[in-house]
PDB file of N, CA and C in Angstrom:
ATOM      1  N   ASP Z   1      97.981-191.618 -45.371  1.00 76.00           N
ATOM      2  CA  ASP Z   1      98.590-192.722 -46.100  1.00 76.00           C
ATOM      3  C   ASP Z   1      97.514-193.689 -46.583  1.00 76.00           C
ATOM      4  N   LYS Z   2      97.775-194.280 -47.708  1.00 86.00           N
ATOM      5  CA  LYS Z   2      96.827-195.219 -48.313  1.00 86.00           C
ATOM      6  C   LYS Z   2      96.867-196.552 -47.562  1.00 86.00           C
ATOM      7  N   SER Z   3      95.729-197.209 -47.522  1.00 92.00           N
ATOM      8  CA  SER Z   3      95.689-198.523 -46.880  1.00 92.00           C
ATOM      9  C   SER Z   3      95.138-199.559 -47.866  1.00 92.00           C
ATOM     10  N   TYR Z   4      95.476-200.788 -47.593  1.00 94.00           N
ATOM     11  CA  TYR Z   4      95.063-201.928 -48.413  1.00 94.00           C
ATOM     12  C   TYR Z   4      94.586-203.001 -47.441  1.00 94.00           C
ATOM     13  N   LEU Z   5      93.363-203.462 -47.609  1.00 93.00           N
ATOM     14  CA  LEU Z   5      92.770-204.423 -46.673  1.00 93.00           C
ATOM     15  C   LEU Z   5      92.799-203.868 -45.243  1.00 93.00           C
ATOM     16  N   ASP Z   6      92.615-202.577 -45.123  1.00 95.00           N
ATOM     17  CA  ASP Z   6      92.684-201.885 -43.827  1.00 95.00           C
ATOM     18  C   ASP Z   6      94.055-202.000 -43.164  1.00 95.00           C
ATOM     19  N   LEU Z   7      95.104-202.202 -43.960  1.00 95.00           N
ATOM     20  CA  LEU Z   7      96.472-202.279 -43.462  1.00 95.00           C
ATOM     21  C   LEU Z   7      97.304-201.181 -44.111  1.00 95.00           C
ATOM     22  N   THR Z   8      98.329-200.732 -43.421  1.00 91.00           N
ATOM     23  CA  THR Z   8      99.270-199.805 -44.047  1.00 91.00           C
ATOM     24  C   THR Z   8      99.949-200.530 -45.197  1.00 91.00           C
ATOM     25  N   ALA Z   9     100.590-199.780 -46.068  1.00 87.00           N
ATOM     26  CA  ALA Z   9     101.292-200.401 -47.200  1.00 87.00           C
ATOM     27  C   ALA Z   9     102.334-201.403 -46.702  1.00 87.00           C
ATOM     28  N   GLN Z  10     103.074-201.029 -45.658  1.00 88.00           N
ATOM     29  CA  GLN Z  10     104.100-201.924 -45.123  1.00 88.00           C
ATOM     30  C   GLN Z  10     103.478-203.202 -44.550  1.00 88.00           C
ATOM     31  N   ASP Z  11     102.388-203.055 -43.789  1.00 92.00           N
ATOM     32  CA  ASP Z  11     101.743-204.235 -43.213  1.00 92.00           C
ATOM     33  C   ASP Z  11     101.088-205.099 -44.296  1.00 92.00           C
ATOM     34  N   PHE Z  12     100.548-204.466 -45.330  1.00 93.00           N
ATOM     35  CA  PHE Z  12      99.978-205.225 -46.437  1.00 93.00           C
ATOM     36  C   PHE Z  12     101.065-206.013 -47.160  1.00 93.00           C
ATOM     37  N   PHE Z  13     102.227-205.398 -47.357  1.00 90.00           N
ATOM     38  CA  PHE Z  13     103.348-206.091 -47.974  1.00 90.00           C
ATOM     39  C   PHE Z  13     103.732-207.319 -47.147  1.00 90.00           C
ATOM     40  N   ILE Z  14     103.787-207.160 -45.836  1.00 91.00           N
ATOM     41  CA  ILE Z  14     104.119-208.289 -44.952  1.00 91.00           C
ATOM     42  C   ILE Z  14     103.059-209.380 -45.077  1.00 91.00           C
ATOM     43  N   GLU Z  15     101.797-208.989 -45.116  1.00 93.00           N
ATOM     44  CA  GLU Z  15     100.701-209.954 -45.279  1.00 93.00           C
ATOM     45  C   GLU Z  15     100.836-210.714 -46.600  1.00 93.00           C
ATOM     46  N   CYS Z  16     101.110-209.995 -47.684  1.00 93.00           N
ATOM     47  CA  CYS Z  16     101.284-210.636 -48.993  1.00 93.00           C
ATOM     48  C   CYS Z  16     102.490-211.563 -48.997  1.00 93.00           C
ATOM     49  N   TYR Z  17     103.558-211.148 -48.344  1.00 91.00           N
ATOM     50  CA  TYR Z  17     104.751-211.989 -48.289  1.00 91.00           C
ATOM     51  C   TYR Z  17     104.480-213.251 -47.475  1.00 91.00           C
ATOM     52  N   ASP Z  18     103.699-213.104 -46.416  1.00 92.00           N
ATOM     53  CA  ASP Z  18     103.316-214.264 -45.613  1.00 92.00           C
ATOM     54  C   ASP Z  18     102.489-215.238 -46.448  1.00 92.00           C
ATOM     55  N   ILE Z  19     101.549-214.716 -47.211  1.00 93.00           N
ATOM     56  CA  ILE Z  19     100.729-215.574 -48.069  1.00 93.00           C
ATOM     57  C   ILE Z  19     101.600-216.256 -49.117  1.00 93.00           C
ATOM     58  N   ARG Z  20     102.514-215.509 -49.700  1.00 92.00           N
ATOM     59  CA  ARG Z  20     103.447-216.084 -50.676  1.00 92.00           C
ATOM     60  C   ARG Z  20     104.251-217.215 -50.047  1.00 92.00           C
ATOM     61  N   SER Z  21     104.713-217.016 -48.822  1.00 91.00           N
ATOM     62  CA  SER Z  21     105.488-218.043 -48.127  1.00 91.00           C
ATOM     63  C   SER Z  21     104.638-219.279 -47.855  1.00 91.00           C
ATOM     64  N   ARG Z  22     103.369-219.054 -47.510  1.00 91.00           N
ATOM     65  CA  ARG Z  22     102.469-220.182 -47.281  1.00 91.00           C
ATOM     66  C   ARG Z  22     102.226-220.960 -48.563  1.00 91.00           C
ATOM     67  N   ILE Z  23     102.162-220.280 -49.694  1.00 91.00           N
ATOM     68  CA  ILE Z  23     101.973-220.967 -50.985  1.00 91.00           C
ATOM     69  C   ILE Z  23     103.208-221.796 -51.315  1.00 91.00           C
ATOM     70  N   VAL Z  24     104.371-221.225 -51.088  1.00 92.00           N
ATOM     71  CA  VAL Z  24     105.615-221.880 -51.489  1.00 92.00           C
ATOM     72  C   VAL Z  24     106.053-222.950 -50.493  1.00 92.00           C
ATOM     73  N   HIS Z  25     105.905-222.682 -49.185  1.00 89.00           N
ATOM     74  CA  HIS Z  25     106.524-223.546 -48.175  1.00 89.00           C
ATOM     75  C   HIS Z  25     105.547-224.358 -47.329  1.00 89.00           C
ATOM     76  N   ALA Z  26     104.348-223.867 -47.109  1.00 79.00           N
ATOM     77  CA  ALA Z  26     103.439-224.531 -46.170  1.00 79.00           C
ATOM     78  C   ALA Z  26     102.754-225.732 -46.804  1.00 79.00           C
ATOM     79  N   LYS Z  27     102.720-226.793 -46.070  1.00 79.00           N
ATOM     80  CA  LYS Z  27     102.026-227.972 -46.557  1.00 79.00           C
ATOM     81  C   LYS Z  27     100.618-228.058 -45.964  1.00 79.00           C
ATOM     82  N   ASN Z  28     100.418-227.522 -44.771  1.00 84.00           N
ATOM     83  CA  ASN Z  28      99.130-227.630 -44.095  1.00 84.00           C
ATOM     84  C   ASN Z  28      98.421-226.293 -43.933  1.00 84.00           C
ATOM     85  N   ASN Z  29      99.066-225.203 -44.275  1.00 87.00           N
ATOM     86  CA  ASN Z  29      98.492-223.881 -44.030  1.00 87.00           C
ATOM     87  C   ASN Z  29      98.345-223.099 -45.335  1.00 87.00           C
ATOM     88  N   PHE Z  30      97.969-223.795 -46.391  1.00 91.00           N
ATOM     89  CA  PHE Z  30      97.821-223.149 -47.690  1.00 91.00           C
ATOM     90  C   PHE Z  30      96.653-222.167 -47.645  1.00 91.00           C
ATOM     91  N   PRO Z  31      96.794-220.974 -48.232  1.00 91.00           N
ATOM     92  CA  PRO Z  31      95.698-220.006 -48.210  1.00 91.00           C
ATOM     93  C   PRO Z  31      94.466-220.531 -48.962  1.00 91.00           C
ATOM     94  N   THR Z  32      93.299-220.138 -48.485  1.00 92.00           N
ATOM     95  CA  THR Z  32      92.066-220.546 -49.146  1.00 92.00           C
ATOM     96  C   THR Z  32      91.866-219.723 -50.410  1.00 92.00           C
ATOM     97  N   GLN Z  33      90.987-220.206 -51.277  1.00 93.00           N
ATOM     98  CA  GLN Z  33      90.660-219.446 -52.488  1.00 93.00           C
ATOM     99  C   GLN Z  33      90.029-218.107 -52.129  1.00 93.00           C
ATOM    100  N   ASP Z  34      89.196-218.085 -51.096  1.00 94.00           N
ATOM    101  CA  ASP Z  34      88.576-216.830 -50.665  1.00 94.00           C
ATOM    102  C   ASP Z  34      89.633-215.840 -50.196  1.00 94.00           C
ATOM    103  N   GLU Z  35      90.582-216.321 -49.402  1.00 92.00           N
ATOM    104  CA  GLU Z  35      91.664-215.458 -48.907  1.00 92.00           C
ATOM    105  C   GLU Z  35      92.477-214.892 -50.069  1.00 92.00           C
ATOM    106  N   LEU Z  36      92.834-215.752 -51.010  1.00 94.00           N
ATOM    107  CA  LEU Z  36      93.606-215.305 -52.169  1.00 94.00           C
ATOM    108  C   LEU Z  36      92.802-214.325 -53.022  1.00 94.00           C
ATOM    109  N   GLY Z  37      91.530-214.619 -53.218  1.00 94.00           N
ATOM    110  CA  GLY Z  37      90.690-213.750 -54.034  1.00 94.00           C
ATOM    111  C   GLY Z  37      90.594-212.342 -53.493  1.00 94.00           C
ATOM    112  N   ILE Z  38      90.476-212.214 -52.188  1.00 94.00           N
ATOM    113  CA  ILE Z  38      90.396-210.894 -51.558  1.00 94.00           C
ATOM    114  C   ILE Z  38      91.726-210.165 -51.669  1.00 94.00           C
ATOM    115  N   VAL Z  39      92.799-210.861 -51.357  1.00 95.00           N
ATOM    116  CA  VAL Z  39      94.123-210.225 -51.362  1.00 95.00           C
ATOM    117  C   VAL Z  39      94.518-209.798 -52.768  1.00 95.00           C
ATOM    118  N   VAL Z  40      94.194-210.599 -53.764  1.00 94.00           N
ATOM    119  CA  VAL Z  40      94.584-210.283 -55.142  1.00 94.00           C
ATOM    120  C   VAL Z  40      93.989-208.952 -55.594  1.00 94.00           C
ATOM    121  N   VAL Z  41      92.761-208.671 -55.215  1.00 93.00           N
ATOM    122  CA  VAL Z  41      92.134-207.408 -55.592  1.00 93.00           C
ATOM    123  C   VAL Z  41      92.944-206.228 -55.038  1.00 93.00           C
ATOM    124  N   PHE Z  42      93.328-206.327 -53.788  1.00 95.00           N
ATOM    125  CA  PHE Z  42      94.096-205.244 -53.171  1.00 95.00           C
ATOM    126  C   PHE Z  42      95.545-205.240 -53.654  1.00 95.00           C
ATOM    127  N   LEU Z  43      96.082-206.411 -53.964  1.00 94.00           N
ATOM    128  CA  LEU Z  43      97.452-206.488 -54.470  1.00 94.00           C
ATOM    129  C   LEU Z  43      97.573-205.802 -55.821  1.00 94.00           C
ATOM    130  N   GLU Z  44      96.566-205.957 -56.649  1.00 93.00           N
ATOM    131  CA  GLU Z  44      96.565-205.270 -57.947  1.00 93.00           C
ATOM    132  C   GLU Z  44      96.614-203.751 -57.745  1.00 93.00           C
ATOM    133  N   GLU Z  45      95.823-203.259 -56.825  1.00 92.00           N
ATOM    134  CA  GLU Z  45      95.815-201.831 -56.529  1.00 92.00           C
ATOM    135  C   GLU Z  45      97.156-201.390 -55.933  1.00 92.00           C
ATOM    136  N   PHE Z  46      97.703-202.210 -55.050  1.00 91.00           N
ATOM    137  CA  PHE Z  46      98.986-201.923 -54.411  1.00 91.00           C
ATOM    138  C   PHE Z  46     100.096-201.786 -55.457  1.00 91.00           C
ATOM    139  N   VAL Z  47     100.163-202.725 -56.386  1.00 90.00           N
ATOM    140  CA  VAL Z  47     101.186-202.690 -57.434  1.00 90.00           C
ATOM    141  C   VAL Z  47     100.977-201.488 -58.353  1.00 90.00           C
ATOM    142  N   ARG Z  48      99.739-201.208 -58.690  1.00 89.00           N
ATOM    143  CA  ARG Z  48      99.444-200.033 -59.514  1.00 89.00           C
ATOM    144  C   ARG Z  48      99.928-198.759 -58.814  1.00 89.00           C
ATOM    145  N   ASP Z  49      99.677-198.661 -57.519  1.00 86.00           N
ATOM    146  CA  ASP Z  49     100.146-197.500 -56.761  1.00 86.00           C
ATOM    147  C   ASP Z  49     101.674-197.435 -56.721  1.00 86.00           C
ATOM    148  N   LEU Z  50     102.308-198.580 -56.597  1.00 83.00           N
ATOM    149  CA  LEU Z  50     103.784-198.604 -56.614  1.00 83.00           C
ATOM    150  C   LEU Z  50     104.334-198.093 -57.940  1.00 83.00           C
ATOM    151  N   LEU Z  51     103.695-198.498 -59.014  1.00 83.00           N
ATOM    152  CA  LEU Z  51     104.190-198.133 -60.340  1.00 83.00           C
ATOM    153  C   LEU Z  51     103.914-196.678 -60.708  1.00 83.00           C
ATOM    154  N   PHE Z  52     102.803-196.141 -60.256  1.00 82.00           N
ATOM    155  CA  PHE Z  52     102.376-194.830 -60.744  1.00 82.00           C
ATOM    156  C   PHE Z  52     102.305-193.737 -59.686  1.00 82.00           C
ATOM    157  N   SER Z  53     102.585-194.054 -58.456  1.00 77.00           N
ATOM    158  CA  SER Z  53     102.497-193.055 -57.391  1.00 77.00           C
ATOM    159  C   SER Z  53     103.671-192.085 -57.453  1.00 77.00           C
ATOM    160  N   PRO Z  54     103.411-190.792 -57.187  1.00 76.00           N
ATOM    161  CA  PRO Z  54     104.525-189.840 -57.120  1.00 76.00           C
ATOM    162  C   PRO Z  54     105.433-190.118 -55.919  1.00 76.00           C
ATOM    163  N   ASN Z  55     104.951-190.912 -54.952  1.00 70.00           N
ATOM    164  CA  ASN Z  55     105.740-191.238 -53.760  1.00 70.00           C
ATOM    165  C   ASN Z  55     106.369-192.620 -53.855  1.00 70.00           C
ATOM    166  N   THR Z  56     106.511-193.134 -55.048  1.00 70.00           N
ATOM    167  CA  THR Z  56     107.001-194.501 -55.221  1.00 70.00           C
ATOM    168  C   THR Z  56     108.353-194.717 -54.557  1.00 70.00           C
ATOM    169  N   SER Z  57     109.274-193.810 -54.692  1.00 74.00           N
ATOM    170  CA  SER Z  57     110.611-194.036 -54.134  1.00 74.00           C
ATOM    171  C   SER Z  57     110.568-194.134 -52.611  1.00 74.00           C
ATOM    172  N   SER Z  58     109.784-193.300 -51.956  1.00 71.00           N
ATOM    173  CA  SER Z  58     109.720-193.376 -50.491  1.00 71.00           C
ATOM    174  C   SER Z  58     108.985-194.648 -50.056  1.00 71.00           C
ATOM    175  N   LEU Z  59     107.955-195.050 -50.799  1.00 70.00           N
ATOM    176  CA  LEU Z  59     107.243-196.275 -50.466  1.00 70.00           C
ATOM    177  C   LEU Z  59     108.142-197.489 -50.674  1.00 70.00           C
ATOM    178  N   LEU Z  60     108.882-197.516 -51.759  1.00 74.00           N
ATOM    179  CA  LEU Z  60     109.799-198.635 -52.000  1.00 74.00           C
ATOM    180  C   LEU Z  60     110.869-198.714 -50.928  1.00 74.00           C
ATOM    181  N   GLU Z  61     111.371-197.588 -50.489  1.00 75.00           N
ATOM    182  CA  GLU Z  61     112.380-197.573 -49.419  1.00 75.00           C
ATOM    183  C   GLU Z  61     111.788-198.131 -48.128  1.00 75.00           C
ATOM    184  N   ALA Z  62     110.566-197.733 -47.806  1.00 71.00           N
ATOM    185  CA  ALA Z  62     109.903-198.253 -46.609  1.00 71.00           C
ATOM    186  C   ALA Z  62     109.684-199.759 -46.715  1.00 71.00           C
ATOM    187  N   LEU Z  63     109.280-200.219 -47.890  1.00 72.00           N
ATOM    188  CA  LEU Z  63     109.070-201.655 -48.087  1.00 72.00           C
ATOM    189  C   LEU Z  63     110.382-202.416 -48.015  1.00 72.00           C
ATOM    190  N   LYS Z  64     111.430-201.842 -48.562  1.00 76.00           N
ATOM    191  CA  LYS Z  64     112.744-202.476 -48.499  1.00 76.00           C
ATOM    192  C   LYS Z  64     113.175-202.647 -47.043  1.00 76.00           C
ATOM    193  N   ASN Z  65     112.974-201.605 -46.254  1.00 73.00           N
ATOM    194  CA  ASN Z  65     113.319-201.682 -44.829  1.00 73.00           C
ATOM    195  C   ASN Z  65     112.437-202.691 -44.108  1.00 73.00           C
ATOM    196  N   THR Z  66     111.160-202.747 -44.453  1.00 69.00           N
ATOM    197  CA  THR Z  66     110.236-203.705 -43.846  1.00 69.00           C
ATOM    198  C   THR Z  66     110.673-205.121 -44.178  1.00 69.00           C
ATOM    199  N   TYR Z  67     111.008-205.362 -45.439  1.00 66.00           N
ATOM    200  CA  TYR Z  67     111.447-206.692 -45.855  1.00 66.00           C
ATOM    201  C   TYR Z  67     112.723-207.084 -45.109  1.00 66.00           C
ATOM    202  N   ALA Z  68     113.653-206.164 -44.986  1.00 69.00           N
ATOM    203  CA  ALA Z  68     114.914-206.448 -44.299  1.00 69.00           C
ATOM    204  C   ALA Z  68     114.668-206.807 -42.836  1.00 69.00           C
ATOM    205  N   LEU Z  69     113.719-206.143 -42.210  1.00 63.00           N
ATOM    206  CA  LEU Z  69     113.417-206.413 -40.809  1.00 63.00           C
ATOM    207  C   LEU Z  69     112.715-207.753 -40.615  1.00 63.00           C
ATOM    208  N   ASN Z  70     112.035-208.251 -41.641  1.00 59.00           N
ATOM    209  CA  ASN Z  70     111.257-209.468 -41.523  1.00 59.00           C
ATOM    210  C   ASN Z  70     111.897-210.652 -42.226  1.00 59.00           C
ATOM    211  N   THR Z  71     113.139-210.527 -42.622  1.00 58.00           N
ATOM    212  CA  THR Z  71     113.839-211.607 -43.298  1.00 58.00           C
ATOM    213  C   THR Z  71     114.932-212.151 -42.380  1.00 58.00           C
ATOM    214  N   PRO Z  72     114.876-213.452 -42.078  1.00 58.00           N
ATOM    215  CA  PRO Z  72     115.925-214.018 -41.233  1.00 58.00           C
ATOM    216  C   PRO Z  72     117.283-213.951 -41.940  1.00 58.00           C
ATOM    217  N   GLU Z  73     118.282-213.740 -41.158  1.00 54.00           N
ATOM    218  CA  GLU Z  73     119.649-213.673 -41.738  1.00 54.00           C
ATOM    219  C   GLU Z  73     120.255-215.038 -41.868  1.00 54.00           C
TER     220      GLU Z  73
END
């Protein structure tokens, strides 16, 4: 399986979602420019893989399940 920032696709998605939440909601824990710069490089690759991978449907299903598990009801 492909990795991004040495994380599985599911864990990378969780990391990106956490960063997104920090941008939107955190007042004191905003990501640094260095942190964003590193993640953006891998996020571009991640999205490209989502769009063009022959395994896109299985990856999207895994991400959907990951998101559901990490979203408060």
